[in-house]
mmCIF file of C-alpha atoms and ligand atoms in Angstrom:
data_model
loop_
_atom_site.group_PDB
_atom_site.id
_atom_site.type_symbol
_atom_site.label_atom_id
_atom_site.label_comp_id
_atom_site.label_asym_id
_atom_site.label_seq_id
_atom_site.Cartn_x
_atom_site.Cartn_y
_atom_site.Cartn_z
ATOM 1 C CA UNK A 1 24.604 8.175 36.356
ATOM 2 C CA UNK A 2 22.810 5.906 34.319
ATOM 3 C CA UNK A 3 21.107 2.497 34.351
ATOM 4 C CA UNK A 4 22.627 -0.362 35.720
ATOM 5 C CA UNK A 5 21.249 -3.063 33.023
ATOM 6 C CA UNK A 6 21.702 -3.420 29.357
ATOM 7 C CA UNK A 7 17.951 -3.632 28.242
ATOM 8 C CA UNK A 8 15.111 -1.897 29.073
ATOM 9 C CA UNK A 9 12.278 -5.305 28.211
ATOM 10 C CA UNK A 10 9.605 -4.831 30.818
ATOM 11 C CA UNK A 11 8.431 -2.337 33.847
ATOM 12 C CA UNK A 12 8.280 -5.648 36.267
ATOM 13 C CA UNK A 13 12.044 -5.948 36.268
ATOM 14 C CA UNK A 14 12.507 -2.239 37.154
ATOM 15 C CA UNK A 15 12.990 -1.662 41.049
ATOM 16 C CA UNK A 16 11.634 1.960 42.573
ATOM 17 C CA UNK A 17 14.928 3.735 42.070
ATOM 18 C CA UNK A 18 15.254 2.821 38.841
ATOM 19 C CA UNK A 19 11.498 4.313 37.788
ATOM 20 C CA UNK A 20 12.609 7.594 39.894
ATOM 21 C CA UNK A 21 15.790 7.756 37.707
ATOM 22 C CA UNK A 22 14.114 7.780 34.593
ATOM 23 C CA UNK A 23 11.516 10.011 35.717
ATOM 24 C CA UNK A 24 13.634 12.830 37.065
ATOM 25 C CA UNK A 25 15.388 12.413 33.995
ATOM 26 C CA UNK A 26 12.977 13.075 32.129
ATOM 27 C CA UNK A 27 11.939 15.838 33.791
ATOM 28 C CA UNK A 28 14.910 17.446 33.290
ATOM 29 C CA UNK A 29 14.728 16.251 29.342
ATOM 30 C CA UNK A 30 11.342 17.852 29.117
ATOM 31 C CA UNK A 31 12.914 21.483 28.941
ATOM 32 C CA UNK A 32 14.957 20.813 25.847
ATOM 33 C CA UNK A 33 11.271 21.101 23.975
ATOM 34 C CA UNK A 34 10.682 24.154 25.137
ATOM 35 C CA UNK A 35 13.791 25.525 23.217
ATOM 36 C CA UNK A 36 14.590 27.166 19.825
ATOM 37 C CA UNK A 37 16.964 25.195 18.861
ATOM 38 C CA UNK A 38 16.159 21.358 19.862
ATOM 39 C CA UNK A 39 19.364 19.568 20.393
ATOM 40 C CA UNK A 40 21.491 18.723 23.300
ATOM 41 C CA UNK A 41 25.205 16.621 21.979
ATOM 42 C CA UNK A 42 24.499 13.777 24.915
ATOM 43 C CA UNK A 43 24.111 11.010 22.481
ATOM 44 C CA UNK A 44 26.606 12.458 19.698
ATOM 45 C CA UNK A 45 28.482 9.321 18.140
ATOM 46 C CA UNK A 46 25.762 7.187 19.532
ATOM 47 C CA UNK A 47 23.514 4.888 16.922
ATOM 48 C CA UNK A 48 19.646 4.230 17.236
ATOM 49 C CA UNK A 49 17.760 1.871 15.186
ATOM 50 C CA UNK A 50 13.702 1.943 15.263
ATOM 51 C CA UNK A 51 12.898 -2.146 14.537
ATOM 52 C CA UNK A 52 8.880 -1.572 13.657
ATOM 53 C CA UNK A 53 7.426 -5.022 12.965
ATOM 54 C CA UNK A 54 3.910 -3.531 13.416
ATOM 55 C CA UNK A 55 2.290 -0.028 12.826
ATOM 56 C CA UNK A 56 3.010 2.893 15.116
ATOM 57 C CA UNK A 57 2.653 6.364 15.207
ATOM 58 C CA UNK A 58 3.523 7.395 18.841
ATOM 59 C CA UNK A 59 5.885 5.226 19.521
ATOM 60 C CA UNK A 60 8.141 5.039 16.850
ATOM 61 C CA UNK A 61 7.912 8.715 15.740
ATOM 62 C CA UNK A 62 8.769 10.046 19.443
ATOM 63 C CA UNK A 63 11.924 7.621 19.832
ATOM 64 C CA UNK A 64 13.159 9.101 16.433
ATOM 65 C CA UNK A 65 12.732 12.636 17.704
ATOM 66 C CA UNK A 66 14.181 11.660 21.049
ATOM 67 C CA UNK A 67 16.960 10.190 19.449
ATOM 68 C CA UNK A 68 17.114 13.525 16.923
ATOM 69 C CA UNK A 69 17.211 15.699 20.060
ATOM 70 C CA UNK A 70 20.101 14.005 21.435
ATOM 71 C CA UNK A 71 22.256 14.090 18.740
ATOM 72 C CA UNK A 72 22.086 10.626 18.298
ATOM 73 C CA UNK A 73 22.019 8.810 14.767
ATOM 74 C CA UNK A 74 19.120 7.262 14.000
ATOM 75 C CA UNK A 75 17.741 5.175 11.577
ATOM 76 C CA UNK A 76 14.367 3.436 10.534
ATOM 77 C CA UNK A 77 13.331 -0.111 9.974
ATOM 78 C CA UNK A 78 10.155 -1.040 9.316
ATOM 79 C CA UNK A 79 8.833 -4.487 8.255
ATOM 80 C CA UNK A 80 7.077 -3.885 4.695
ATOM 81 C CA UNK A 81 10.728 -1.996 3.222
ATOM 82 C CA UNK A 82 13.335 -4.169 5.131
ATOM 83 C CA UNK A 83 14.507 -8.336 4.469
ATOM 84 C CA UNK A 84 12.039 -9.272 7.016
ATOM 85 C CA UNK A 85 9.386 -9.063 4.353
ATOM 86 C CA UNK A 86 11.487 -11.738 2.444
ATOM 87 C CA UNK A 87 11.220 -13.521 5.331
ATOM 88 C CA UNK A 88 13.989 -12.746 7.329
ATOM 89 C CA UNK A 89 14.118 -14.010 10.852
ATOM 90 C CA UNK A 90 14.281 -11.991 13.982
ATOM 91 C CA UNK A 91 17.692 -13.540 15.169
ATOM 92 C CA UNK A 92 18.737 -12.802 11.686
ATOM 93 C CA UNK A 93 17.583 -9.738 11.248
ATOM 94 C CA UNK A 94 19.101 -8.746 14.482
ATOM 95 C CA UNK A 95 22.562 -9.774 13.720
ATOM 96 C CA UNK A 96 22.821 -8.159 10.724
ATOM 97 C CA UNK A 97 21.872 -4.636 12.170
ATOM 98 C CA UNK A 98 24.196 -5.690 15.328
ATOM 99 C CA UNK A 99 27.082 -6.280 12.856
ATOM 100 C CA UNK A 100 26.836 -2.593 11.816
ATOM 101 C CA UNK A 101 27.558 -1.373 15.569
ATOM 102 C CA UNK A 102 24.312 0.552 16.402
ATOM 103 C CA UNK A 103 24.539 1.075 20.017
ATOM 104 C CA UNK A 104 20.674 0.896 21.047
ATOM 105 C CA UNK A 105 17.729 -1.162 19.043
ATOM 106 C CA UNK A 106 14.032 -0.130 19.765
ATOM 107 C CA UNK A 107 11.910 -2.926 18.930
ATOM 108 C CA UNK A 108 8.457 -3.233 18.351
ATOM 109 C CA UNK A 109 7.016 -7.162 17.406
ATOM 110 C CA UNK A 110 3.872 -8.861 17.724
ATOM 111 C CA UNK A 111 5.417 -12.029 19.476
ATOM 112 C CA UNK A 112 5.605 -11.723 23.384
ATOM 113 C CA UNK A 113 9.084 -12.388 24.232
ATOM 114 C CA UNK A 114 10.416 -11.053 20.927
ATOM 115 C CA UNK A 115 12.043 -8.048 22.398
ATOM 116 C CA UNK A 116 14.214 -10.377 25.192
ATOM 117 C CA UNK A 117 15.014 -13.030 22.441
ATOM 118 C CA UNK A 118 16.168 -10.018 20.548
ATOM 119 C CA UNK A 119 18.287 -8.914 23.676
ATOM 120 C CA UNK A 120 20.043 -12.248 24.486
ATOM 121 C CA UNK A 121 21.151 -12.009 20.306
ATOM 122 C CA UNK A 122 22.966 -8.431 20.787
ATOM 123 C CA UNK A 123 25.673 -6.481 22.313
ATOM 124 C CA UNK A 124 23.449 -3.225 21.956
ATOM 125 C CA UNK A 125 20.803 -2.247 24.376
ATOM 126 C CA UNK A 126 17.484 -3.131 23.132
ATOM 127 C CA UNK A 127 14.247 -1.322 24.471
ATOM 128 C CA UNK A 128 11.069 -3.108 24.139
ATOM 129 C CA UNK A 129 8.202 -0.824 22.276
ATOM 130 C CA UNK A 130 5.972 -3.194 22.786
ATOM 131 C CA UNK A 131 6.070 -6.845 22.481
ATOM 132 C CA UNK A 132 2.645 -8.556 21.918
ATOM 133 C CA UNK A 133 0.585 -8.503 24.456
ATOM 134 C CA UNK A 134 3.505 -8.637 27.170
ATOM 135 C CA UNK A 135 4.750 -5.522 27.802
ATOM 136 C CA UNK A 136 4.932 -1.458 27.170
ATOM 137 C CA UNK A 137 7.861 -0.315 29.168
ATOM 138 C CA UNK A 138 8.400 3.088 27.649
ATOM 139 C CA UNK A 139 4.437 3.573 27.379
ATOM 140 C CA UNK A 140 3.912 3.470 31.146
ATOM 141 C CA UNK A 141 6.335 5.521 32.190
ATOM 142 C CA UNK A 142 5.176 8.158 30.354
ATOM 143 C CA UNK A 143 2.194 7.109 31.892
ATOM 144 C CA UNK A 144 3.869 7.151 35.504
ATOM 145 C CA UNK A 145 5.157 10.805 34.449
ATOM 146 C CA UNK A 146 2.618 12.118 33.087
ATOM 147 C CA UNK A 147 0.528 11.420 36.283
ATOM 148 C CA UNK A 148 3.384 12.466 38.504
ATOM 149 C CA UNK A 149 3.022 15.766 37.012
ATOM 150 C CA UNK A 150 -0.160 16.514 37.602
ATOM 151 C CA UNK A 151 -1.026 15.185 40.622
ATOM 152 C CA UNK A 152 2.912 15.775 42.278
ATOM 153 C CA UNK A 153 3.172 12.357 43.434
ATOM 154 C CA UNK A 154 2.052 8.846 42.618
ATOM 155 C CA UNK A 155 2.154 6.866 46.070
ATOM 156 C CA UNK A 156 -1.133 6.554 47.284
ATOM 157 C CA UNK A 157 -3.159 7.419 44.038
ATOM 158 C CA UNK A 158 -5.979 5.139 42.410
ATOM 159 C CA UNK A 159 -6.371 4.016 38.857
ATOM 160 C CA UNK A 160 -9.087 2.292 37.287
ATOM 161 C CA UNK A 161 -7.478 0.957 33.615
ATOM 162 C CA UNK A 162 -11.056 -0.094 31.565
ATOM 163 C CA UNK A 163 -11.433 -2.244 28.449
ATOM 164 C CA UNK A 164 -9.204 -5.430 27.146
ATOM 165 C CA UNK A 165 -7.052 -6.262 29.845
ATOM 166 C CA UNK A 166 -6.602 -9.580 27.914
ATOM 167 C CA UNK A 167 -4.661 -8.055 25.065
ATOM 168 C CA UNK A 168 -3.340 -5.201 26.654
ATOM 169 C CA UNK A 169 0.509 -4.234 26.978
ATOM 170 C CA UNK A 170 -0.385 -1.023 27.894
ATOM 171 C CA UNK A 171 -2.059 -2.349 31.261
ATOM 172 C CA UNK A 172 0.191 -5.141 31.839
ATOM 173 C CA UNK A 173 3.789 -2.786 31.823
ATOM 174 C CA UNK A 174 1.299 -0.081 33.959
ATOM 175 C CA UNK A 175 -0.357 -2.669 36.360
ATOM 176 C CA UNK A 176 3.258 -3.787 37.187
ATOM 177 C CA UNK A 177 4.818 0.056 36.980
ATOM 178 C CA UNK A 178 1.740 1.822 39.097
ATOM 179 C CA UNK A 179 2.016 -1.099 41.741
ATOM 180 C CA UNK A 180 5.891 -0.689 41.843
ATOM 181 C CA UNK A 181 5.156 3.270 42.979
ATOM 182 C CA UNK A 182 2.492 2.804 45.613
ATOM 183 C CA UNK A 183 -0.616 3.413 43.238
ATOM 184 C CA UNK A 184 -3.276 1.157 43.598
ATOM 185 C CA UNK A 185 -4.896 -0.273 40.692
ATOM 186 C CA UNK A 186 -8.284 -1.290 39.563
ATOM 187 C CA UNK A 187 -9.386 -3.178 36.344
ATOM 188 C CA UNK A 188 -12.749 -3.340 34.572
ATOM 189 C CA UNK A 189 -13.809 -4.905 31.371
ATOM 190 C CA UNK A 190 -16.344 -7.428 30.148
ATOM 191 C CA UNK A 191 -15.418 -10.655 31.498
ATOM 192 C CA UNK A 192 -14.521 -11.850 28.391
ATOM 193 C CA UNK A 193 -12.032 -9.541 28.310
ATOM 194 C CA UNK A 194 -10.050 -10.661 31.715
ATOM 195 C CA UNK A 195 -7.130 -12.456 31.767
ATOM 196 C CA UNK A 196 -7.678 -16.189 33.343
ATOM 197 C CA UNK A 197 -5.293 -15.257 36.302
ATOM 198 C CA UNK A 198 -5.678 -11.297 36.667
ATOM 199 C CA UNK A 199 -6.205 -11.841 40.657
ATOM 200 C CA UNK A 200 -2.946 -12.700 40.705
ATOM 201 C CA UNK A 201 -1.609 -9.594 39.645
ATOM 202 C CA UNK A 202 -2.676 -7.592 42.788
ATOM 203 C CA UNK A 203 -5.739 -5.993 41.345
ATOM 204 C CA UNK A 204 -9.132 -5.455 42.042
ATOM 205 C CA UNK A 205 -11.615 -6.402 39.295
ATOM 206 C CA UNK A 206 -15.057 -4.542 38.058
ATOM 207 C CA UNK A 207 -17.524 -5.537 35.686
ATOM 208 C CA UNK A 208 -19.271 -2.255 36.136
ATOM 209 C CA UNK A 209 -17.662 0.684 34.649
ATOM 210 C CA UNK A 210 -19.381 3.186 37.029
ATOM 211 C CA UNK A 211 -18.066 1.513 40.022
ATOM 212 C CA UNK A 212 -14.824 0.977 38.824
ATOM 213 C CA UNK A 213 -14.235 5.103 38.060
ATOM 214 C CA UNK A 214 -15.934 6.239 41.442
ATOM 215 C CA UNK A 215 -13.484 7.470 43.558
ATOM 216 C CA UNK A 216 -10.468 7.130 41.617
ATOM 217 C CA UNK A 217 -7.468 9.681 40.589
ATOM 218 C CA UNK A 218 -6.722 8.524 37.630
ATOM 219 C CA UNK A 219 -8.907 6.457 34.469
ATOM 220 C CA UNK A 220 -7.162 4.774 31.636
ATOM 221 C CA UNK A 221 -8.938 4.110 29.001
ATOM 222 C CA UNK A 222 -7.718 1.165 26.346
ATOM 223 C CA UNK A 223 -8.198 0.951 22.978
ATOM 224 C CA UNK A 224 -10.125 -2.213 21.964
ATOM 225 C CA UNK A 225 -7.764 -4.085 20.122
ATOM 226 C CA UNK A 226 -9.412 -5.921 17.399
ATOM 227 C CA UNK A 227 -6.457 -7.340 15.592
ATOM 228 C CA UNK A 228 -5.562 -9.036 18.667
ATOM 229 C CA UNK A 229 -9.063 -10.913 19.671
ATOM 230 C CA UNK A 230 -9.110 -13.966 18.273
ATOM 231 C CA UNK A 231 -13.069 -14.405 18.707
ATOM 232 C CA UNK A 232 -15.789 -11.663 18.958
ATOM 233 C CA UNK A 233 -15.491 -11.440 22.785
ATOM 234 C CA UNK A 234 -18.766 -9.074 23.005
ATOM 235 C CA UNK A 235 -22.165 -9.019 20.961
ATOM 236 C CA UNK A 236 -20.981 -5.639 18.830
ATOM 237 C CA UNK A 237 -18.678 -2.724 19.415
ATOM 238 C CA UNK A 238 -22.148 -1.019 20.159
ATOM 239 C CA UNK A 239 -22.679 -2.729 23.032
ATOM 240 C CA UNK A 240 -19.509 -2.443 24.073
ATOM 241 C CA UNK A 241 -19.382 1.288 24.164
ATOM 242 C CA UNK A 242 -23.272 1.164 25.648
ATOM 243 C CA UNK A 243 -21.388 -0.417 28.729
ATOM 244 C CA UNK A 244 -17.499 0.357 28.857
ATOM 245 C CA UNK A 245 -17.303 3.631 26.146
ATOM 246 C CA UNK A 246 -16.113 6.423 28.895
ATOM 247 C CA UNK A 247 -19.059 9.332 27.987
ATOM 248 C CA UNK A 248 -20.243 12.193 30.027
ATOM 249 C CA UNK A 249 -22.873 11.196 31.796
ATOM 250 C CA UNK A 250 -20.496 8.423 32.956
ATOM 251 C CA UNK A 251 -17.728 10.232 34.760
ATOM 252 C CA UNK A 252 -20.452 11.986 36.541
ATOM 253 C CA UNK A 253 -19.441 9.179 38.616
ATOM 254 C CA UNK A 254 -15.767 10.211 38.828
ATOM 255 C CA UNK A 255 -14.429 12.247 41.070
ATOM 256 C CA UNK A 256 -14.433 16.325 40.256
ATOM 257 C CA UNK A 257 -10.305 16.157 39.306
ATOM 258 C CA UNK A 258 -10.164 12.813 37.926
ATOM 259 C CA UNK A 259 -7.255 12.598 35.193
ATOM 260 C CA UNK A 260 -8.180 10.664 31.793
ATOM 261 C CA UNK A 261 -6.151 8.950 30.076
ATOM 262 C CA UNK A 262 -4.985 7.009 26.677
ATOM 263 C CA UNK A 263 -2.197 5.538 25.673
ATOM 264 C CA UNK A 264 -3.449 5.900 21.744
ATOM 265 C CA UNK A 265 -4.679 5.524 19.373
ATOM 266 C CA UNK A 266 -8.065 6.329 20.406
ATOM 267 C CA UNK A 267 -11.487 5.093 18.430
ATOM 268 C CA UNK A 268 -13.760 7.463 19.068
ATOM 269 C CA UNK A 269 -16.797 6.968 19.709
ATOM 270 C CA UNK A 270 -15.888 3.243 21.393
ATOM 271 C CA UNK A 271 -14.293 3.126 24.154
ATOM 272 C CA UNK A 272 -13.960 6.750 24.914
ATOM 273 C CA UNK A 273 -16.687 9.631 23.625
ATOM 274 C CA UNK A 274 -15.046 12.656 21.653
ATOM 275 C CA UNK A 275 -16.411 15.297 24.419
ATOM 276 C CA UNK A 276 -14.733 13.096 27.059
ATOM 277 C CA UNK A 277 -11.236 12.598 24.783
ATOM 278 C CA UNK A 278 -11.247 16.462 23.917
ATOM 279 C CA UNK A 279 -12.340 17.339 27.503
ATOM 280 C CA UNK A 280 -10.738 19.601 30.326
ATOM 281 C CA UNK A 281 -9.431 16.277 32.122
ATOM 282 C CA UNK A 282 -8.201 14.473 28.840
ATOM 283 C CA UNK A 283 -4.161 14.164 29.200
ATOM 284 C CA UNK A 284 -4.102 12.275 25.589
ATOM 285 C CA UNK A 285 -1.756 15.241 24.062
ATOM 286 C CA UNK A 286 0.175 15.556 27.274
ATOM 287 C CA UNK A 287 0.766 11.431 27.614
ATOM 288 C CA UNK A 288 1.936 12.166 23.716
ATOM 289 C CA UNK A 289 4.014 15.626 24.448
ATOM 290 C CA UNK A 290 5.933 13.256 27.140
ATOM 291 C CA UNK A 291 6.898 10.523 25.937
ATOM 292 C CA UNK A 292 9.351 12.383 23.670
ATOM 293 C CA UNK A 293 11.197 13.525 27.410
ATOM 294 C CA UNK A 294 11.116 9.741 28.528
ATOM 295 C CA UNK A 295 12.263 8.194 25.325
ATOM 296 C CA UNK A 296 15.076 10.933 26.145
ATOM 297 C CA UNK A 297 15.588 9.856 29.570
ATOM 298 C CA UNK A 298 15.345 5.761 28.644
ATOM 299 C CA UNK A 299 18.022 6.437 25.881
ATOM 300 C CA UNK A 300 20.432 8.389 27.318
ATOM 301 C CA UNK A 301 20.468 6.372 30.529
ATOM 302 C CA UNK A 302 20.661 3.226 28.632
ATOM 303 C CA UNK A 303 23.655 4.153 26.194
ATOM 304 C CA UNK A 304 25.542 6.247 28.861
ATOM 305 C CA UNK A 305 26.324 9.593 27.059
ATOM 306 C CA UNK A 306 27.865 12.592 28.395
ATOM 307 C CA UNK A 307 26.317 15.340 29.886
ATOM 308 C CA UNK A 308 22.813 16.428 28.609
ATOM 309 C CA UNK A 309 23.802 20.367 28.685
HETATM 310 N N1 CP B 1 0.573 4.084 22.458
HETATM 311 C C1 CP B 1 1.199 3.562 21.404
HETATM 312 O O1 CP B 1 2.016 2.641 21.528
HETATM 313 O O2 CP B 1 0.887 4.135 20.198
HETATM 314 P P1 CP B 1 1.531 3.736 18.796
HETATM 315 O O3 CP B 1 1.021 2.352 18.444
HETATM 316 O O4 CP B 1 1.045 4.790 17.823
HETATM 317 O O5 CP B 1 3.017 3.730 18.942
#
């Protein structure tokens, strides 16, 4: 069985079922690390090309391996050694990696939107690895697993997400994918860094960090995106870790088990101390470790291959 759509562009278009699929999945994907010899044939035959118009790490380096483990061809684009540095456009770009029949495109731009213009252009599935500040499909559900995992269930779980909601894919595709599963979700940040309408979205917002974390299963922690702000939006990154940097003495106000998380890459120091980041509750690595079995689960349901045995 796989997914019943072509594109994979944003968690608020994905229903329950669909998040469950994906999940389970990749549950069953996640074993396939665990082995000696790393490859399954599901995706033999199949074609996956990594669009990077921006920098990743994560992202783009666990889709290749995902692909890799599937048996799946895959090849790299990234901006500085492709056309698009000649100036190529998108649409352009798009069709001319369509017309060599790759069967899924994984796109990461800094335009919101660019990843659905991108999938109205091409007969391939495209996955959205982020698109702006939009959305970060692939991100929170290894989110949603990763929690699922530890805690053995997501209805009915809190989560506090702290820093630049503003700029934030990461808590937009999680907001929208937490919600979906019955978690409810809490938001704190300066003001500053609040989106005008974020009471629309269903959430309840903090200005205090130490409120927002108390009694909550689960903290998120963003990454304060500087390339993104288009004005200081607080007095120095000093002050912003004085009041929003996740330390020790803060999650005294957490519960006991509280889970911490990040979807990467972290600045120490800021938003998140290295004691707190390194800690016994940190799930950094493990967000990381998974996202390789989701990319796995996303690609194989999206470009229908045969049996993962
Ligand atoms: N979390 C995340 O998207 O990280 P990268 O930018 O390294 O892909």
């Amino acid at each position: 069985m796989g997914l019943a759509r072509k594109d994979l562009l944003g968690m608020r278009e994905l229903t329950i079922d669909e998040i469950r699929l994906i999940l389970d999945t990749a549950e069953s994907m996640k074993e396939v690390a665990g082995r000696d010899i790393k490859k399954v044939p599901a995706l033999r035959g199949k074609t996956l090309i990594n669009l990077f118009y921006e920098p990743s790490t994560r992202t783009r380096t666990s889709f290749e391996i995902a692909g890799k483990w599937l048996s799946a061809d895959v090849i790299n684009v990234s901006t500085p050694s492709s056309s698009v540095a000649k100036g190529e456009s998108l649409k352009d770009t798009g069709l001319t990696l369509q017309a060599m029949h790759p069967d899924i495109v994984v796109l990461r731009h800094p335009a919101s939107g660019a990843a659905e213009l991108l999938a109205r252009q091409l007969t391939a599935s495209v996955i959205n690895a982020g698109d702006g500040a939009h959305e970060h499909p692939s991100q929170a559900l290894l989110d949603l697993f990763t929690i699922r995992e530890k805690k053995g269930r997501l209805e009915g779980l809190k989560a506090a997400i702290v820093g630049d909601i503003t700029h934030s894919r990461v808590a937009r595709s999680n907001i929208h994918g937490m919600q979906r599963m019955g978690m409810e979700v809490r938001v704190a940040g300066p003001r500053t860094m609040m989106p005008c309408f974020i009471d629309r979205l269903g959430v309840e917002v903090f200005t205090d960090l130490e409120r927002a974390i108390a009694d909550v299963d689960v903290i998120m922690m963003l990454r304060l995106q500087l390339e993104r702000q288009q004005a200081s939006l607080f007095p120095s990154l000093r002050e912003y870790s004085r009041l929003f940097g996740l330390t020790l003495e803060r999650l005294k106000a957490a519960k006991s088990d509280v889970l911490i998380m990040h979807p990467g890459p972290i600045n120490r120091g800021v938003e998140i101390a290295p004691e707190v980041a390194d800690g016994p509750y940190s799930l950094i690595l493990n967000q990381v470790e998974n996202g390789v079995a989701v990319r796995m689960a996303l690609l194989y349901l999206l470009a229908g291959g045969g049996q993962a045995g």
